[in-house]
XYZ file of N, CA and C in Angstrom:
420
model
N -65.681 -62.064 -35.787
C -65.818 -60.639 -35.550
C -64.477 -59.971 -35.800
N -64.245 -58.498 -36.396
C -63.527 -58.070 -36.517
C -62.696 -57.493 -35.218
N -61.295 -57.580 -35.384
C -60.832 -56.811 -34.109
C -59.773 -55.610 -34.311
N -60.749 -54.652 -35.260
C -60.075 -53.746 -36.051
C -61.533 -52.601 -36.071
N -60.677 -51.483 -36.512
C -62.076 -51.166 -37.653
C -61.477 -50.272 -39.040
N -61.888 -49.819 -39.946
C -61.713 -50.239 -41.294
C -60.396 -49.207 -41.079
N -60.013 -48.633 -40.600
C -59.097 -47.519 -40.336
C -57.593 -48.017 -39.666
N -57.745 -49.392 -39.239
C -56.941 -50.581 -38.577
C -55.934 -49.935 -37.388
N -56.851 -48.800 -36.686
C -56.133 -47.973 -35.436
C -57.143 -48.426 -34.005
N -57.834 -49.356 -34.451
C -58.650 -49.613 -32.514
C -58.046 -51.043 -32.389
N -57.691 -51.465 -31.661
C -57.060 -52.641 -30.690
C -58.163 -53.094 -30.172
N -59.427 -52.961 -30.878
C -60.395 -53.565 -29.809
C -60.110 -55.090 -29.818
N -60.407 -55.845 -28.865
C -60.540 -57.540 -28.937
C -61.809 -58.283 -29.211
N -63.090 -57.215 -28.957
C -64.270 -57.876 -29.034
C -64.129 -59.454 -29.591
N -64.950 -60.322 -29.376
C -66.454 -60.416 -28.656
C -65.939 -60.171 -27.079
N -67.090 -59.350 -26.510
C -66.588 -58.916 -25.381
C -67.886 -59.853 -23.939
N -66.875 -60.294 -23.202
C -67.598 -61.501 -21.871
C -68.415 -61.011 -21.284
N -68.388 -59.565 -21.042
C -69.643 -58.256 -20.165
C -69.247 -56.908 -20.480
N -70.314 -56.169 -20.264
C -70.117 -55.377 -20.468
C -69.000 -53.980 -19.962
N -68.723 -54.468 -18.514
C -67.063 -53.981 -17.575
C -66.022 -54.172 -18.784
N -65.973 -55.595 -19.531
C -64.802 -55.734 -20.120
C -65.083 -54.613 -21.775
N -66.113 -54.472 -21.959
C -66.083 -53.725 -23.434
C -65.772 -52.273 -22.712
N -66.097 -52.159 -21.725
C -65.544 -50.420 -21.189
C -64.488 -50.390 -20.833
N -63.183 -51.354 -20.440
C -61.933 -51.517 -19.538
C -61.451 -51.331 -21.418
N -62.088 -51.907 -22.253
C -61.439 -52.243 -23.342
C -61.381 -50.962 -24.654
N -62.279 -49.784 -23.887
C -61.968 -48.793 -24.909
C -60.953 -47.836 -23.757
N -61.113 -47.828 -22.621
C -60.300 -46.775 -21.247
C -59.006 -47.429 -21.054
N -58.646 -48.391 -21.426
C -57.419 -49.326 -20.891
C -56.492 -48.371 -21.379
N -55.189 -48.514 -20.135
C -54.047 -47.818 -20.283
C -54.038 -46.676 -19.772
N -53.032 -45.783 -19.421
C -52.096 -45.112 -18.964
C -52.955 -43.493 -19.262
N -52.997 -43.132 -20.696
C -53.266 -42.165 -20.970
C -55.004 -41.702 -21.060
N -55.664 -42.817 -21.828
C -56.711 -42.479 -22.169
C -58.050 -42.226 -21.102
N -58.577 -42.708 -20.141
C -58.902 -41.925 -19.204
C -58.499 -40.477 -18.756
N -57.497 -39.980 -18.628
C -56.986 -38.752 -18.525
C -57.106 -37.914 -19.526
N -57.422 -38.594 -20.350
C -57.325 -37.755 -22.092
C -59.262 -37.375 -22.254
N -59.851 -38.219 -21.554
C -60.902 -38.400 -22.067
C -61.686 -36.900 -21.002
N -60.799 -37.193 -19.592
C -60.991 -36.101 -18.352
C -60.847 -34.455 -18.855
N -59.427 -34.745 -19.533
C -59.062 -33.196 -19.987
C -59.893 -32.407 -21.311
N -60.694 -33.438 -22.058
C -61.414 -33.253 -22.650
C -62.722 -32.989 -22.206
N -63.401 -33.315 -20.906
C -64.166 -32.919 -20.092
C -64.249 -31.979 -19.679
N -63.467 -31.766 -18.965
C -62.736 -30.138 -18.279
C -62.606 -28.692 -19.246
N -62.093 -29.265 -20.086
C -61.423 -28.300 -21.728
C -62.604 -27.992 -22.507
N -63.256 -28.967 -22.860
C -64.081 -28.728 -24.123
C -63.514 -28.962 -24.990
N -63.664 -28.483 -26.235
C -62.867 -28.749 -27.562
C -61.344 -28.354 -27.592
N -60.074 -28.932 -27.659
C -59.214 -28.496 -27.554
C -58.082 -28.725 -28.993
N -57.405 -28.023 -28.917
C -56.403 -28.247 -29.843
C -55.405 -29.257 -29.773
N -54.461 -30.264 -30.346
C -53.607 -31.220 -29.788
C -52.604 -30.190 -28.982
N -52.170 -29.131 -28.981
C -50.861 -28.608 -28.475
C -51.773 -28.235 -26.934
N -53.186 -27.932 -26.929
C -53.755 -27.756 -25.986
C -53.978 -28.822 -24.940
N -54.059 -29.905 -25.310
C -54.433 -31.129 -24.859
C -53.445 -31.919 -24.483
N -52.341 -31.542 -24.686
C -51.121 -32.528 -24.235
C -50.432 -31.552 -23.067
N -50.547 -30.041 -23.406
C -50.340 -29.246 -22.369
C -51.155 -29.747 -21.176
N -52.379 -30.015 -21.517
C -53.066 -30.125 -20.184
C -52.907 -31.376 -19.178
N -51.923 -32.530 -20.632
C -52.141 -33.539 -19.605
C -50.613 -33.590 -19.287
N -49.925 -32.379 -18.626
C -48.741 -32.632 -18.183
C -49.279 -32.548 -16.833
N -49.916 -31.153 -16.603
C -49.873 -31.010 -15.104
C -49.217 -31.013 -13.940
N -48.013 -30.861 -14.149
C -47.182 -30.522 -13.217
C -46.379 -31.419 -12.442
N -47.129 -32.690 -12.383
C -46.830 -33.857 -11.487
C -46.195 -34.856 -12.516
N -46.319 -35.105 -13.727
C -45.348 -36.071 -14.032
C -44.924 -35.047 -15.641
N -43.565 -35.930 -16.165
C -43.276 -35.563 -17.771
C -44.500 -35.015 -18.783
N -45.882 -35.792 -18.121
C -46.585 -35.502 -19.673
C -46.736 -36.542 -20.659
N -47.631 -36.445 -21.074
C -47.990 -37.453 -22.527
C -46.930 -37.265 -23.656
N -46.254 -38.021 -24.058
C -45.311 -37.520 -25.338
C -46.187 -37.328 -26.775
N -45.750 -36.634 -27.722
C -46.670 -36.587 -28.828
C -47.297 -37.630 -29.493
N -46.195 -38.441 -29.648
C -46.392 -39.823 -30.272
C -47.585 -40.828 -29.664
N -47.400 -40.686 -28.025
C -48.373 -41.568 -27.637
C -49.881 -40.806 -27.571
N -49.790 -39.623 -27.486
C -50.819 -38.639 -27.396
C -52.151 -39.045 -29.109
N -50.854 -38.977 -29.892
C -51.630 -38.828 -31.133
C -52.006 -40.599 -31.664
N -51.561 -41.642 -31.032
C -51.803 -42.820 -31.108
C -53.358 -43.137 -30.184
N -53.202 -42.509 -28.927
C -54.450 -42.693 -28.230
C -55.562 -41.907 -28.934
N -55.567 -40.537 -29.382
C -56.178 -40.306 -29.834
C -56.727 -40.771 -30.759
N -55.923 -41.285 -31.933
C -56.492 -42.027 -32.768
C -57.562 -43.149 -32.507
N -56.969 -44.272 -31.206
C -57.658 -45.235 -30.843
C -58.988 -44.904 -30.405
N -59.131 -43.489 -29.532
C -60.498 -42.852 -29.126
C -61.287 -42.511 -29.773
N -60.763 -41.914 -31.353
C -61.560 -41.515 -32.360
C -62.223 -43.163 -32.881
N -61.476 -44.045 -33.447
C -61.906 -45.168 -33.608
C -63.005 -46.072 -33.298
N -62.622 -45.487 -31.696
C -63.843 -46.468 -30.999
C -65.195 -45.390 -30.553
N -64.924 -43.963 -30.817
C -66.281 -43.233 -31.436
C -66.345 -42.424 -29.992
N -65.112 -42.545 -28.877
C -65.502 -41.696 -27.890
C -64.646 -39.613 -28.208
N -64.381 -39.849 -29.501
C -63.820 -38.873 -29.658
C -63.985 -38.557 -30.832
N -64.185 -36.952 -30.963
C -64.221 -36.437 -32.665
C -63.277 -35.361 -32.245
N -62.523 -35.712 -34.037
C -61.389 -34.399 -34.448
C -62.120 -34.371 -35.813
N -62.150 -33.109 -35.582
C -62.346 -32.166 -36.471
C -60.944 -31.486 -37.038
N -60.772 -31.159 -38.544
C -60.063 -30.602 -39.104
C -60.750 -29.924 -40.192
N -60.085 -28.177 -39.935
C -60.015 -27.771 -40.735
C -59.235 -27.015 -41.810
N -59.716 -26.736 -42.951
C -58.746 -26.613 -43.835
C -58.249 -25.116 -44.136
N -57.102 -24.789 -43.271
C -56.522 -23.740 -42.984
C -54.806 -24.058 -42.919
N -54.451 -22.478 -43.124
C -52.765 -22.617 -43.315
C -52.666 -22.219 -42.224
N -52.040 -22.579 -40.995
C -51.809 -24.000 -40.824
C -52.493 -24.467 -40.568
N -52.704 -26.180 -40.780
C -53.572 -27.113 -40.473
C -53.949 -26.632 -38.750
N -55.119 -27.022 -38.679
C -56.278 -26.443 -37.511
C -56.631 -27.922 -36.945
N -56.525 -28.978 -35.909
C -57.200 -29.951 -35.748
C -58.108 -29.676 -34.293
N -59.352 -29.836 -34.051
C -59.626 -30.263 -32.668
C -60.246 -31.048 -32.512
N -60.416 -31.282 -31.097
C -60.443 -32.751 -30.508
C -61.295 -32.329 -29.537
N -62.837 -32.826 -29.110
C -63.889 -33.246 -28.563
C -64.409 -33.911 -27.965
N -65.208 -34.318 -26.910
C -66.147 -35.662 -27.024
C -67.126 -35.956 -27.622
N -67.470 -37.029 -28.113
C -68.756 -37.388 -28.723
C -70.003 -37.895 -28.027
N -71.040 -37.701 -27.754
C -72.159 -38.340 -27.101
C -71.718 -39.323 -25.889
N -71.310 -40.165 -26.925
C -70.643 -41.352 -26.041
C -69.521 -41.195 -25.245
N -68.795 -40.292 -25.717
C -67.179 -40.629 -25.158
C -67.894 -39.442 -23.842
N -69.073 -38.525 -23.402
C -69.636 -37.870 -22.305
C -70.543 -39.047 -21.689
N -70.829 -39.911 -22.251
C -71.246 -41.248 -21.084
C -70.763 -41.768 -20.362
N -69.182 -42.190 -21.242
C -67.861 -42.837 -20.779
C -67.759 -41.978 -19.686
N -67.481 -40.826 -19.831
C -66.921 -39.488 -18.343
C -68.039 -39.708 -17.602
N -68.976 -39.651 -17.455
C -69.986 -39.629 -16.491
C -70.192 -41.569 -16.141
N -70.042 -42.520 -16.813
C -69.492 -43.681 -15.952
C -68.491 -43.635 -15.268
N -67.335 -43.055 -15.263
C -66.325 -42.885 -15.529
C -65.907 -41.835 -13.603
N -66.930 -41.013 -13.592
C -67.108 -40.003 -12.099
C -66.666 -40.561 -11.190
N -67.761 -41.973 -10.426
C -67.465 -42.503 -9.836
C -66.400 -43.573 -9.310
N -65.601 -43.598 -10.384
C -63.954 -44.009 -9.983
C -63.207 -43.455 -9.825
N -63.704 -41.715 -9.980
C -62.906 -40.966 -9.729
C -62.583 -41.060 -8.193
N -64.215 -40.426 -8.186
C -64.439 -40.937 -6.542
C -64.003 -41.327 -5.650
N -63.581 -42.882 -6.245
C -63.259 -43.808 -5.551
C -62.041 -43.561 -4.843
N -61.625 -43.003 -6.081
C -60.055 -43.331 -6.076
C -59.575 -41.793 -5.095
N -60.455 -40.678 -5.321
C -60.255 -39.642 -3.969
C -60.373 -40.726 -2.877
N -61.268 -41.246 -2.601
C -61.987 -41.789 -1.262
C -60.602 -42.255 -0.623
N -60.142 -43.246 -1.636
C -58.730 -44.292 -1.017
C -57.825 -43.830 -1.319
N -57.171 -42.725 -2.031
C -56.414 -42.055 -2.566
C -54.760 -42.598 -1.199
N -55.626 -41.943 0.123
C -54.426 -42.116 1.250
C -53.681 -43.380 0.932
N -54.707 -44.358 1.252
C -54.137 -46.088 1.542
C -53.433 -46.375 0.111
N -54.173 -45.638 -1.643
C -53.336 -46.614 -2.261
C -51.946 -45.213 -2.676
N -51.861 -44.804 -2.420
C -50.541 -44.188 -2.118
C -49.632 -44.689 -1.080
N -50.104 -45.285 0.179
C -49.426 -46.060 1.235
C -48.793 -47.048 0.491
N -49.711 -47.800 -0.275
C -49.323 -49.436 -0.880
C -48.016 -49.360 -2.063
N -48.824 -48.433 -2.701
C -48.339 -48.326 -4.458
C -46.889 -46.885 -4.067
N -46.779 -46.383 -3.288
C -46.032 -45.665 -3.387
C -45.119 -45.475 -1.700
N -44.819 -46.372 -1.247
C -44.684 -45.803 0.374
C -43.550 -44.520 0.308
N -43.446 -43.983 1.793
C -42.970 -43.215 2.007
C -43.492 -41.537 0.971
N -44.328 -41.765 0.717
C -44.657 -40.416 -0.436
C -46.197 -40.680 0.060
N -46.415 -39.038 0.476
C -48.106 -39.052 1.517
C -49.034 -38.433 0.397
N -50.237 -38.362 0.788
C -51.375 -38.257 -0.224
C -50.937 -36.698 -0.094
N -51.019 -35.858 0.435
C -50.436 -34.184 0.522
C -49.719 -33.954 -0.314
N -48.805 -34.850 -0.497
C -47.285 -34.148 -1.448
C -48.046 -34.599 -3.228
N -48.651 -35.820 -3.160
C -49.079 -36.448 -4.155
C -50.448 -35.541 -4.471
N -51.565 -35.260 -3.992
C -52.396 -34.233 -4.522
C -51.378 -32.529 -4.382
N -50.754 -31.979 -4.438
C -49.984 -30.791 -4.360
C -49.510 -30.941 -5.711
N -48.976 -32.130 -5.684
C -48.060 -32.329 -7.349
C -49.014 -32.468 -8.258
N -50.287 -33.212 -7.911
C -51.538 -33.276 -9.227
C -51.843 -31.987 -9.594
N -51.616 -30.890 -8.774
C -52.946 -29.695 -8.930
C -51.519 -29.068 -9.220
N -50.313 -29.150 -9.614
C -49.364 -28.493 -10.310
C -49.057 -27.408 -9.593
């Protein structure tokens, strides 16, 4: 099986052991969940729109480079369409596709989760810094 696709920008690893691991394996990492959220939230956005959104106040922000690498990987694996059109200046936006609105709606309930425990794994993963100061800084 290939662990490419003809465009040689998805990192997929397939053959995949279950189906958890083919979904950990298009969401994995840092940015792309968040990318996939702000695209939820946004609707169709522009890249200068979309990297704005994923600063938010609470950390640096997506840098361009990694912004336009994930994207690529999202388009790849089909949870994302860019559209370009052909205008001075170049026009790109960026969408979800069918799928990549399945992914978000699998995707809810970890949000969930992660409100639910938000307190304790801020205790663990971050001591001395309380869920207050840490949702204050999310919502910018």
């Amino acid at each position: 099986m290939s662990k490419g696709t003809s465009k040689g920008t998805s990192k997929s690893k397939g053959p995949y052991s279950c189906g958890l691991d083919a979904a950990v394996d298009i969401v994995g990492g840092k940015w792309k969940p968040m990318i996939l959220w702000a695209l939820h939230v946004g609707g169709t956005l522009r890249f200068g729109e979309l990297r704005r959104n994923m600063g938010g106040g609470h950390s640096p922000g997506i840098s361009e480079k990694v912004l336009s690498r994930q994207l690529r990987e999202l388009e790849a694996d089909g949870v994302v369409h860019r559209e370009v059109y052909g205008e001075v200046p170049p026009r790109v936006e960026y969408s979800l596709t069918e799928l990549g609105k399945a992914l978000n709606t699998a995707l809810l309930p970890l949000g969930e989760w992660g409100d639910l425990h938000m307190k304790e794994i801020v205790a663990r993963k971050h001591p001395g810094q309380s869920k207050e100061s840490t949702v204050a800084a999310q919502s910018g």
